[in-house]
Coordinates of N, CA and C in Angstrom, one line a residue:
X1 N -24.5 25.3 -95.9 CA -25.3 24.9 -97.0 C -26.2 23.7 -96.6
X2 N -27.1 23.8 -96.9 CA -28.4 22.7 -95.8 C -28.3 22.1 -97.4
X3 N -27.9 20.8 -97.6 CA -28.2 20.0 -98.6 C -28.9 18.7 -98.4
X4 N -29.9 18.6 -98.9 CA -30.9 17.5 -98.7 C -30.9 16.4 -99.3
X5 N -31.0 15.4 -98.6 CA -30.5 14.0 -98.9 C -31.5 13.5 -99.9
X6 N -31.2 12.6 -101.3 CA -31.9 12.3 -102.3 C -33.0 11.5 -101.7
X7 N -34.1 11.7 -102.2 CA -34.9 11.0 -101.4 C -36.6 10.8 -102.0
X8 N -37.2 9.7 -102.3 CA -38.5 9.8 -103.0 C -40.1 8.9 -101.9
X9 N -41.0 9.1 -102.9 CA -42.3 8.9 -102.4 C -43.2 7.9 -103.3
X10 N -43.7 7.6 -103.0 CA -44.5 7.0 -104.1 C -45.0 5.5 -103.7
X11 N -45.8 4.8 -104.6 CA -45.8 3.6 -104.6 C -45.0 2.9 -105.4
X12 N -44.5 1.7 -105.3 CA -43.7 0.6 -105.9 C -42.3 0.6 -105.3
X13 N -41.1 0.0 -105.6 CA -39.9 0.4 -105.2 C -39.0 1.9 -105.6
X14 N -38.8 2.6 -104.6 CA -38.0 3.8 -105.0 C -36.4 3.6 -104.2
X15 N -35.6 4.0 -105.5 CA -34.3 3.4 -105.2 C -33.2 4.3 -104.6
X16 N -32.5 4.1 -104.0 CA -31.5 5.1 -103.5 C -31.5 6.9 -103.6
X17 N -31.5 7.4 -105.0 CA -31.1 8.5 -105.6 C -33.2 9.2 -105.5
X18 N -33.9 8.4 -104.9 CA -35.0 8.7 -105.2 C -36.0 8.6 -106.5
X19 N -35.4 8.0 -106.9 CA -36.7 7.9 -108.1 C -37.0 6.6 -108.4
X20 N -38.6 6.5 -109.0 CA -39.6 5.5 -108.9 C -39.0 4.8 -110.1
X21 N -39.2 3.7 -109.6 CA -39.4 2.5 -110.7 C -40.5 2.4 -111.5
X22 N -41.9 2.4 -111.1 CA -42.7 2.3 -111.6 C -43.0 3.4 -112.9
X23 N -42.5 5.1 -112.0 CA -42.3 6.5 -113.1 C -41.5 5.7 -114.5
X24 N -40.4 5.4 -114.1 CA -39.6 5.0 -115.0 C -39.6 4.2 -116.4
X25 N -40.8 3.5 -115.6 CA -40.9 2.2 -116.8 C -42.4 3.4 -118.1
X26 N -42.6 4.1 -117.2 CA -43.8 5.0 -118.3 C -42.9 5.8 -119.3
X27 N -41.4 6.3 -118.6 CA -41.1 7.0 -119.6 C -40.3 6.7 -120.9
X28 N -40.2 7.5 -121.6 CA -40.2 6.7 -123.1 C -38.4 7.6 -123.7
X29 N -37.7 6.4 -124.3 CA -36.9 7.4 -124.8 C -36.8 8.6 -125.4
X30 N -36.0 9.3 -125.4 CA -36.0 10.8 -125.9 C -35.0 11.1 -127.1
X31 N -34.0 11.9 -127.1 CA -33.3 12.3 -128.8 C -31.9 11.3 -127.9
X32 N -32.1 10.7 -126.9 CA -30.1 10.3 -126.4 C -30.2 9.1 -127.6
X33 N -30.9 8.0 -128.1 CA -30.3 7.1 -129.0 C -29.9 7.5 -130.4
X34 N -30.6 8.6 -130.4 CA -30.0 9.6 -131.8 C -28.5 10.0 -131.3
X35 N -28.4 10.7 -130.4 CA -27.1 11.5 -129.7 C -26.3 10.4 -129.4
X36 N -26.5 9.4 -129.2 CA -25.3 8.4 -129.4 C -25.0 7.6 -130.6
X37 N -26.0 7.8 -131.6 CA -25.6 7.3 -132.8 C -24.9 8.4 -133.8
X38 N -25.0 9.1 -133.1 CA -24.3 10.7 -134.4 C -23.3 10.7 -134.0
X39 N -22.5 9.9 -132.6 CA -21.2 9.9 -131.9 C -20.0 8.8 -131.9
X40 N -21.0 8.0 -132.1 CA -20.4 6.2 -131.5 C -20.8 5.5 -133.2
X41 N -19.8 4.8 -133.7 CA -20.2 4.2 -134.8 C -20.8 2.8 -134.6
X42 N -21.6 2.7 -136.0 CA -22.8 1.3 -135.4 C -22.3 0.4 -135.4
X43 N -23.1 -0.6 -134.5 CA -22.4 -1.6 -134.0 C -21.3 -1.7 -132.6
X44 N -21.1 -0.5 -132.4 CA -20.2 -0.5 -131.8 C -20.6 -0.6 -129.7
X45 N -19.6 -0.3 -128.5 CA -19.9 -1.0 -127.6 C -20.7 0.5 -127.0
X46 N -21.6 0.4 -126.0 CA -21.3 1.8 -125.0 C -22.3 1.2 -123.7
X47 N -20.9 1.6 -122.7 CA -21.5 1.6 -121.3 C -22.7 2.6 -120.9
X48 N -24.1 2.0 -120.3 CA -24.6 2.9 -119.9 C -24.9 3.4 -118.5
X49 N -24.2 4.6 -118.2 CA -24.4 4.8 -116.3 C -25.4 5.0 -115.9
X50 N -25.6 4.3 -114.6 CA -27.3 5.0 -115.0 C -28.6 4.6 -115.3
X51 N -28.5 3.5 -115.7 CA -29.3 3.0 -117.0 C -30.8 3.0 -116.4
X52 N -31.0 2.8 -115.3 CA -31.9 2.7 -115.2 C -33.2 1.3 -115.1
X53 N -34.2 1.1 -116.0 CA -34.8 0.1 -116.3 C -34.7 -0.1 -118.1
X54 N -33.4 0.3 -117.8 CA -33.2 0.3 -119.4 C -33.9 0.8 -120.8
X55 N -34.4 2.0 -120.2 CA -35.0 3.2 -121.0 C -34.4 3.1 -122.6
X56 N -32.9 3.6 -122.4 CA -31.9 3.9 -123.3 C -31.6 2.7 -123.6
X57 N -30.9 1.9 -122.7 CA -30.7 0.9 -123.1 C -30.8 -0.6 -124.4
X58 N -32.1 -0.7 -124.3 CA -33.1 -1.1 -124.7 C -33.3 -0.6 -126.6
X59 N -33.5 0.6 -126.8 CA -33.4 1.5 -127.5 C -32.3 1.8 -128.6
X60 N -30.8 1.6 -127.5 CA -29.6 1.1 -128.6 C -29.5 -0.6 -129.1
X61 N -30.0 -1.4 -128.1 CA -29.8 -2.6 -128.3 C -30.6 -2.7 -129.9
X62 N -31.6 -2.2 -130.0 CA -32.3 -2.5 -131.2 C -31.9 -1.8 -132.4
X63 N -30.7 -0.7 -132.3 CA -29.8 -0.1 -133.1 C -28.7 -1.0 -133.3
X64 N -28.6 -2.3 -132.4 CA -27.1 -3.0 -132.7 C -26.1 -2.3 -132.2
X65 N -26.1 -1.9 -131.1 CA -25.2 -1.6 -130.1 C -25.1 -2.6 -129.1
X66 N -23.7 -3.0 -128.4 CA -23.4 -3.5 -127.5 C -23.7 -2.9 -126.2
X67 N -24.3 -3.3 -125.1 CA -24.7 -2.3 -124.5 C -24.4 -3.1 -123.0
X68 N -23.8 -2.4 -122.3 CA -24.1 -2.7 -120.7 C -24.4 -1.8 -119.9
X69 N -25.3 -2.2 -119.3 CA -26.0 -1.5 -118.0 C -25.9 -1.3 -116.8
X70 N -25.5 -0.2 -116.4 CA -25.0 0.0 -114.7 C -26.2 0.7 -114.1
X71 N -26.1 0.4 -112.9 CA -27.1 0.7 -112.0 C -27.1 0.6 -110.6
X72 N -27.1 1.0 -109.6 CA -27.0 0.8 -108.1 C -28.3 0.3 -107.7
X73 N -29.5 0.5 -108.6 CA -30.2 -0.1 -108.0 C -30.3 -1.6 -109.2
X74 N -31.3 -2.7 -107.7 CA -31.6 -3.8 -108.5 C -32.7 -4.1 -108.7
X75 N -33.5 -3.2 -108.3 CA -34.9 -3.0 -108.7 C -34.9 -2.6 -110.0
X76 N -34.2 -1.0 -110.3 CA -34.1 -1.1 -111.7 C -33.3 -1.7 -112.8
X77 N -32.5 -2.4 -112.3 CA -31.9 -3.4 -113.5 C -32.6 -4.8 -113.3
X78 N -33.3 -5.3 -112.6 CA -34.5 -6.3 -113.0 C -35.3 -6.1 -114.4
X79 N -35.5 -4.8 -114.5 CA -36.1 -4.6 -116.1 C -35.5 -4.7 -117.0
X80 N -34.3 -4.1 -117.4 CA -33.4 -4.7 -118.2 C -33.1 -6.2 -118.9
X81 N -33.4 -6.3 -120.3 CA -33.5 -7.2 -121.1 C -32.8 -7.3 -122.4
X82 N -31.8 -8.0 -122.2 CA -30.7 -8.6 -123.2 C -29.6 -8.1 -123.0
X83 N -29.3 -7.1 -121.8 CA -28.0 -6.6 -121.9 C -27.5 -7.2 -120.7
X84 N -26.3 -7.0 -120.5 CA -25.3 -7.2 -119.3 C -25.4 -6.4 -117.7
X85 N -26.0 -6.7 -117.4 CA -26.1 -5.6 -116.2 C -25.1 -5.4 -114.9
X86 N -25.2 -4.5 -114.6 CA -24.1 -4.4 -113.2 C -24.3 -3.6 -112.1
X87 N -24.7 -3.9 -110.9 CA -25.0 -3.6 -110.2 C -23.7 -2.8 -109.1
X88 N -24.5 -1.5 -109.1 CA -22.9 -1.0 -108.5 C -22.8 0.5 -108.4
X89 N -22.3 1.2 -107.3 CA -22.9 2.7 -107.6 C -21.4 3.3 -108.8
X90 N -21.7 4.6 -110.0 CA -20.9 4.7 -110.7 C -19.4 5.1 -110.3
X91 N -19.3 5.4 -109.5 CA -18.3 5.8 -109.0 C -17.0 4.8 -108.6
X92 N -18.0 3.6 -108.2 CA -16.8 2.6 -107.9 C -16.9 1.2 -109.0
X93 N -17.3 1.6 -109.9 CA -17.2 1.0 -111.2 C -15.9 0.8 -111.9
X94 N -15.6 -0.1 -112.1 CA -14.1 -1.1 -112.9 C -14.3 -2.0 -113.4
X95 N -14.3 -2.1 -114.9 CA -15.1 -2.9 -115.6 C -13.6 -3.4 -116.3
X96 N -12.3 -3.0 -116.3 CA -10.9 -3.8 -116.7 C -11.2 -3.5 -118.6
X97 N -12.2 -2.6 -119.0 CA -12.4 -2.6 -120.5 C -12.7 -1.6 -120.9
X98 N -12.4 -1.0 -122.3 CA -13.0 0.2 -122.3 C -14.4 0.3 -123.6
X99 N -14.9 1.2 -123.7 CA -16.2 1.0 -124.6 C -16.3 2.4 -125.6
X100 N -16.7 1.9 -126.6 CA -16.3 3.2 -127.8 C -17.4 4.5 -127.3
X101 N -18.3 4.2 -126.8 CA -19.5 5.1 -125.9 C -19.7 4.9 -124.6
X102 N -19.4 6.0 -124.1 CA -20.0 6.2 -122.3 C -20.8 6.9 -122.7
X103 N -22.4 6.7 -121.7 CA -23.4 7.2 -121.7 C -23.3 8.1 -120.4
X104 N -23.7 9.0 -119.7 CA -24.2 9.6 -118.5 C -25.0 10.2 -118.6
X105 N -26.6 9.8 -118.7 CA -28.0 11.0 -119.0 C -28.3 11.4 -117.3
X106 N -29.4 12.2 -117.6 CA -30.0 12.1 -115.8 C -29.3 13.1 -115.6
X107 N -28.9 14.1 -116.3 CA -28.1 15.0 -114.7 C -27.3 14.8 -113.6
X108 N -26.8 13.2 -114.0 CA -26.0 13.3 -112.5 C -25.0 14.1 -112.5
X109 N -24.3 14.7 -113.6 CA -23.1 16.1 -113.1 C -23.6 16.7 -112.3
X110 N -24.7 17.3 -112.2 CA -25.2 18.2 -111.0 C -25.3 18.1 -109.5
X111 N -24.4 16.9 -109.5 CA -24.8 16.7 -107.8 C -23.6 17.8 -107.3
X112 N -24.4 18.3 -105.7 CA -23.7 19.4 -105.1 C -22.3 18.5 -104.2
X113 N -22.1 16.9 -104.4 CA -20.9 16.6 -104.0 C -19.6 16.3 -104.7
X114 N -18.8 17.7 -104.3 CA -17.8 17.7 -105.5 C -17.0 16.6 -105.7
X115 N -16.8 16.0 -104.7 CA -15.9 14.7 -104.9 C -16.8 13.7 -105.3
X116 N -18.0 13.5 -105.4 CA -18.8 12.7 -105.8 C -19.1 13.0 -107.5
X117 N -18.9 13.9 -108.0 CA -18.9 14.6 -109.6 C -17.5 13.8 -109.7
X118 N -16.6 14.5 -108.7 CA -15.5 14.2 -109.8 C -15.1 12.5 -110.0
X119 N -16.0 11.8 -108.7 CA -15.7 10.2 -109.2 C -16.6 9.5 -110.3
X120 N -17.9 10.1 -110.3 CA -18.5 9.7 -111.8 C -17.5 9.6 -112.9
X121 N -17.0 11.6 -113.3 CA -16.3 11.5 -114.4 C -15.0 10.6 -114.2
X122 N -14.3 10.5 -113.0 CA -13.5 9.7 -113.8 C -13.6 8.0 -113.7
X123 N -15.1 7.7 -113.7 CA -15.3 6.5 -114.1 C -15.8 6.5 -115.5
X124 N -16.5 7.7 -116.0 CA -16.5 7.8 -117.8 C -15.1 7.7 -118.3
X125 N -14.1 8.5 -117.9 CA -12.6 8.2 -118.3 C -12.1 6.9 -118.3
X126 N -12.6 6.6 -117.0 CA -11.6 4.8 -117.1 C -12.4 4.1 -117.9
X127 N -13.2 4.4 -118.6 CA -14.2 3.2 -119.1 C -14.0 3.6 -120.3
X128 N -13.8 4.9 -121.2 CA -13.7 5.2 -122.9 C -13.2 4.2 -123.3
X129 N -12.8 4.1 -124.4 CA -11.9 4.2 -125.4 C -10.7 5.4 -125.7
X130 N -9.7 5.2 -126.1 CA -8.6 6.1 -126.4 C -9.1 7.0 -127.4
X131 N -10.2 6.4 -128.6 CA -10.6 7.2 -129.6 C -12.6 7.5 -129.3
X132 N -12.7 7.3 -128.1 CA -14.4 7.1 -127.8 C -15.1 8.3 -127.4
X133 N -16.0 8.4 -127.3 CA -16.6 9.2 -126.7 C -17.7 9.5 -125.4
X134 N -17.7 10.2 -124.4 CA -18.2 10.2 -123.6 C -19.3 11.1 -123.8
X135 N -20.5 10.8 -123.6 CA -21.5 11.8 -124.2 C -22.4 12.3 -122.6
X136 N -22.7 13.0 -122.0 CA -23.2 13.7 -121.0 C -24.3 14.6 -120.7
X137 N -25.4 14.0 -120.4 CA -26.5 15.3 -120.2 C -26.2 16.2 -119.2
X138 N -26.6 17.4 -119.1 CA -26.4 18.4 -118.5 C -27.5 19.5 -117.9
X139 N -27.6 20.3 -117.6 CA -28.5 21.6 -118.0 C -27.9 22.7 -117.8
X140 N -27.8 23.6 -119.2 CA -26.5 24.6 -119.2 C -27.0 25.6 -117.8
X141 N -26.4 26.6 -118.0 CA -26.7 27.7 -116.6 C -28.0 28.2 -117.2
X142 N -28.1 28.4 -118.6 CA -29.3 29.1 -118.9 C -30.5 28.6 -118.7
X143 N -30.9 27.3 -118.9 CA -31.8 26.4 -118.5 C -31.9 26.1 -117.0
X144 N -30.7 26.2 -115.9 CA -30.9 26.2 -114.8 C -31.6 27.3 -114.4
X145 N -31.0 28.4 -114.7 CA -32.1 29.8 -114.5 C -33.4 29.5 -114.2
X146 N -33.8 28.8 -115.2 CA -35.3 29.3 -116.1 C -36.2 28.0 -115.1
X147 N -35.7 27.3 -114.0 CA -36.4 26.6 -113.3 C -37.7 27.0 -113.0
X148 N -38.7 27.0 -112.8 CA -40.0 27.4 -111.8 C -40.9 26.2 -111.2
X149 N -41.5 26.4 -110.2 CA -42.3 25.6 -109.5 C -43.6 25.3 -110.7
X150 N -44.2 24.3 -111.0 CA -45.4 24.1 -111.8 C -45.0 23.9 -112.9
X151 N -43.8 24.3 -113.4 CA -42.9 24.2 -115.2 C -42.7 22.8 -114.9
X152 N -43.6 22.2 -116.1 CA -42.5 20.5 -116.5 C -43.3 20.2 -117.7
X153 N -43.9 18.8 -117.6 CA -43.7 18.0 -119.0 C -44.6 17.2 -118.9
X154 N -45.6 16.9 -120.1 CA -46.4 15.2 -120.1 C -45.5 14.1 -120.7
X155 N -45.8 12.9 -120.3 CA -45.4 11.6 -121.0 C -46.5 10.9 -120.8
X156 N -47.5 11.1 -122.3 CA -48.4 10.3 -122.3 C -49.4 11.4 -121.2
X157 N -49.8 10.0 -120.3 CA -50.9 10.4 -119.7 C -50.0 11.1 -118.0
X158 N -48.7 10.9 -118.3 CA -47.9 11.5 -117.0 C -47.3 12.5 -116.8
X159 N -47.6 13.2 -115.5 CA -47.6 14.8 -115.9 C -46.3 14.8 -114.7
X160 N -45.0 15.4 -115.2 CA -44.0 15.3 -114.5 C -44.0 17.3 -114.5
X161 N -43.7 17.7 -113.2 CA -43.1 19.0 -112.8 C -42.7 19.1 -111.7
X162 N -42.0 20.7 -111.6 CA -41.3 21.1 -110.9 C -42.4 21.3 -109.7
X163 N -42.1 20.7 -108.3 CA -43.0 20.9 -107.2 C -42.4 22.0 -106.5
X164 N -41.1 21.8 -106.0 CA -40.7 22.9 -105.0 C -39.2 22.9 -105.6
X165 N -38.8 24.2 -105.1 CA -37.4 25.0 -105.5 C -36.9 25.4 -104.3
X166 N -35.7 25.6 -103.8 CA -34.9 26.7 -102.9 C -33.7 26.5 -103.1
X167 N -33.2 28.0 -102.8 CA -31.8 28.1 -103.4 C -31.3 28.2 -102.1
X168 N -30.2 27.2 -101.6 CA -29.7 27.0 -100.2 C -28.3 27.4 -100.3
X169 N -27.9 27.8 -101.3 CA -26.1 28.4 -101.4 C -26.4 29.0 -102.6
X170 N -24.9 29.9 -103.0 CA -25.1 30.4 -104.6 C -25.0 29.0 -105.2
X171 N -25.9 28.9 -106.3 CA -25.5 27.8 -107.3 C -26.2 26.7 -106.9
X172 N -26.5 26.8 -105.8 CA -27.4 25.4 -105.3 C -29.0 25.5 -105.0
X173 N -29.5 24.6 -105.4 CA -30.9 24.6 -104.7 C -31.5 23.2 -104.7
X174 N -32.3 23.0 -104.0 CA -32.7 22.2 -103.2 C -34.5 21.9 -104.3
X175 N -34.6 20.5 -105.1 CA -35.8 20.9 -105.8 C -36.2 19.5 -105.6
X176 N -38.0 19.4 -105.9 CA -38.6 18.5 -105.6 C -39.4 18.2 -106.7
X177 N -39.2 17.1 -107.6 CA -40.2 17.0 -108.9 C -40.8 15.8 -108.4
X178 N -42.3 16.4 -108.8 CA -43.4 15.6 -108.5 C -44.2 14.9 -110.1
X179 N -44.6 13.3 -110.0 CA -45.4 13.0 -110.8 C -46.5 12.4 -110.8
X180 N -47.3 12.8 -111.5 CA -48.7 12.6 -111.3 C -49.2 11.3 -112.2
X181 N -50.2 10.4 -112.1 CA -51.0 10.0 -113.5 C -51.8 9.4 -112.6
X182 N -53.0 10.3 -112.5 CA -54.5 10.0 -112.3 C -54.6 10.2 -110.7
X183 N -55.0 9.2 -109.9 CA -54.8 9.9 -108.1 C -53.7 9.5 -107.9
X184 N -52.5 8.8 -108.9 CA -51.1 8.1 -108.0 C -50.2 9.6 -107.9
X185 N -49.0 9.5 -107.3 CA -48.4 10.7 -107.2 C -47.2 10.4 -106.7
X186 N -46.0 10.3 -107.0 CA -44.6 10.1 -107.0 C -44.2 11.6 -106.8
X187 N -42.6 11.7 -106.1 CA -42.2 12.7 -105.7 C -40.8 12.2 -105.7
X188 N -39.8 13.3 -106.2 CA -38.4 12.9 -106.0 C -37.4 14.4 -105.3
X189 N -37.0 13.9 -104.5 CA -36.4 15.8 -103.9 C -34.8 15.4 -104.2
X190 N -34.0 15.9 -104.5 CA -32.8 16.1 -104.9 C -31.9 17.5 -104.4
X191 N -30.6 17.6 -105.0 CA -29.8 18.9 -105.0 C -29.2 19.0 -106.0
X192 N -29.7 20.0 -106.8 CA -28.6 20.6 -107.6 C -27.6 21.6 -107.4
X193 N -26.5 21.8 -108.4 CA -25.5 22.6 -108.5 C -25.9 23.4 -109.8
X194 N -25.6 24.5 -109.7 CA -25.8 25.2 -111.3 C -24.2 25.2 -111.8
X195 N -24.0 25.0 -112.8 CA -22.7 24.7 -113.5 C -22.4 25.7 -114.7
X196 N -21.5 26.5 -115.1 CA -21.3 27.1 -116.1 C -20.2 26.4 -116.9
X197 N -20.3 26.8 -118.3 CA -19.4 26.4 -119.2 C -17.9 25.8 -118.1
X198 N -17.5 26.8 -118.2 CA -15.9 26.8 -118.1 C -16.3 25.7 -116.5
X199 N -17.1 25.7 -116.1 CA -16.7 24.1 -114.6 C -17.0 23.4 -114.9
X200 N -17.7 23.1 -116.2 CA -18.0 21.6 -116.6 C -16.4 21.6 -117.4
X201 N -16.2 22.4 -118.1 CA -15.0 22.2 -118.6 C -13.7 21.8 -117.5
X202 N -13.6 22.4 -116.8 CA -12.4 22.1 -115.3 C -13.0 21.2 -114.9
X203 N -14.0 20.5 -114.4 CA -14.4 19.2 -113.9 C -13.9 18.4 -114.8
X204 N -14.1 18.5 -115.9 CA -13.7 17.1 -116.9 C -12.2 17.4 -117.2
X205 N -11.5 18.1 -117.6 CA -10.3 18.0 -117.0 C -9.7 17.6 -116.1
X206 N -10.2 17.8 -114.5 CA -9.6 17.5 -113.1 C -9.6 15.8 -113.2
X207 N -10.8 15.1 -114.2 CA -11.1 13.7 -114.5 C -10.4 13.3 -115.5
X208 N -9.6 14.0 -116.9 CA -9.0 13.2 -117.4 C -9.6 13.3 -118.5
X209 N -10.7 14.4 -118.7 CA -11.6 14.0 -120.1 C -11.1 15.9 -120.7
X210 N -11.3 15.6 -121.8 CA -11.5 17.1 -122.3 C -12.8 17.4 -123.1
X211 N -13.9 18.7 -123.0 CA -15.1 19.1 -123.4 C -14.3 19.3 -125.0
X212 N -15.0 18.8 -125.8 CA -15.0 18.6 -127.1 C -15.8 19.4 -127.8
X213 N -17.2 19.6 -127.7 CA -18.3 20.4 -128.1 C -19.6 19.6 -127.2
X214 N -20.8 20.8 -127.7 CA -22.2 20.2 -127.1 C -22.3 20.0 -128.6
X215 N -23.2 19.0 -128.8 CA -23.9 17.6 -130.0 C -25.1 18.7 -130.1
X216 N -25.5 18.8 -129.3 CA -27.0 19.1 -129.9 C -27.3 20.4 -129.5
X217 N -28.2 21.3 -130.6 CA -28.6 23.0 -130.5 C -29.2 23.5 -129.0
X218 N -29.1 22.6 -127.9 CA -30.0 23.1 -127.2 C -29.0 23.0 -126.1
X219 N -27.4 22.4 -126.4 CA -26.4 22.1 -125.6 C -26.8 21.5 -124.4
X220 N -27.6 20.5 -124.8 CA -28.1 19.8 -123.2 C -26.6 18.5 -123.0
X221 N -26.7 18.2 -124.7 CA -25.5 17.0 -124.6 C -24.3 17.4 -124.7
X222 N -23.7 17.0 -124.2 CA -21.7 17.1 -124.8 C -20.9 16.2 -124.4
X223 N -20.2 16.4 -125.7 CA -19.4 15.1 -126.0 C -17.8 15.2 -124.9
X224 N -17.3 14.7 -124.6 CA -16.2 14.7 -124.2 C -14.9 13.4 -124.4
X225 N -13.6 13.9 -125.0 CA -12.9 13.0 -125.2 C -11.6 13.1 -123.9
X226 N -10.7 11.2 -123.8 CA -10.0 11.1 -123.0 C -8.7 12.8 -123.5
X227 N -8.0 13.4 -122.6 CA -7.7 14.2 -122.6 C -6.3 14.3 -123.8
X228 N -5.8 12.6 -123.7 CA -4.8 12.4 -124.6 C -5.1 12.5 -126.2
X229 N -6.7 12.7 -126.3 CA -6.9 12.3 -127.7 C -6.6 13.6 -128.6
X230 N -6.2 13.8 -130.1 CA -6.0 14.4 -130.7 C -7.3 15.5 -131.5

């Protein structure tokens, strides 16, 4: 299986996992501060993996959420403002606390390194609460399907899509999203895994967590609780 190392283009700083800082700071939250408020009661704490330049972040803080912010890179947690940040890749994250909300947006379940999935989730596990919830973006198998080259999205004046695709194993493929606004042009190439129900379900088991339900009609989100919970 030829799996291609994460990797981006662009101008400004691009961080480890390949993607731009600069992209980042254009995009705008989406339905996750709703999906964490329909889960986590207000006021209350949630880790976010991930975080970014504090997209999300940012977004709960103004909800009155306690929020800290992980990130491996420090480019992207330079932006981050008012929260706690932590520099660190998620996996080897030990925070000695736990938080009524784990966040994990981004897709990172889909990395094609299984021991590298299964140390994410069970850094969501060590970090819950006993009664918390771990809330998880995804993209079910159906939506993986439906990829194509040219399919994506504006933000604003920024035109995000699918550049290139190949499917390098069953279940895997090798994709390159490209962003545009105006002559600049960012690129981020990655690997995905396509995941069905039931192995997102066994992955979060193998971690300690149990699949609870998807939150939202489009099942991009799902909630998951520590395995001991009732």
């Amino acid at each position: 299986m030829k799996i291609i190392p994460n990797s981006g283009t662009g101008s400004g700083a691009i961080t480890p996992d390949g993607s731009s800082v600069e992209v980042y700071k254009m995009i705008k939250p989406g339905e996750e501060p709703d999906v964490v408020a329909g889960q986590v009661p207000a006021g209350g704490s949630v880790l976010d993996l991930g975080a970014g330049v504090g997209r999300i972040t940012h977004a709960l803080m103004e909800r009155g959420y306690e929020v800290v912010a992980v990130d491996e890179s420090a480019e992207m947690l330079a932006e981050v403002r008012g929260a706690r940040t932590v520099c660190c890749r998620i996996q080897d994250l030990r925070l000695e606390r736990r938080f009524d909300g784990v966040l994990m947006a981004s897709n990172l379940v889909h990395t094609a390194d299984e021991a590298g999935r299964r140390g994410l989730l069970e850094a969501c596990a060590r970090h819950v609460a006993g009664d918390g919830a771990v809330l998880i973006q995804w993209t079910p198998p159906e939506r993986h399907d439906a990829w194509q080259v040219g399919r994506g999205r504006t933000e604003g004046d920024l035109r995000i899509e699918m550049a290139a695709l190949e499917e390098v194993a069953p279940d895997v493929v090798n994709a390159t999203m490209r962003c545009v606004l105006g002559e600049r042009e960012w690129t981020q190439s990655f690997t995905s895994r396509r995941l069905t129900d039931e192995q997102l379900a066994a992955a979060l088991e193998e971690a300690g967590l149990r699949l609870d339900r998807f939150v939202t009609d489009d099942r991009v989100w799902v909630k998951a609780v520590p395995s001991s919970a009732s």
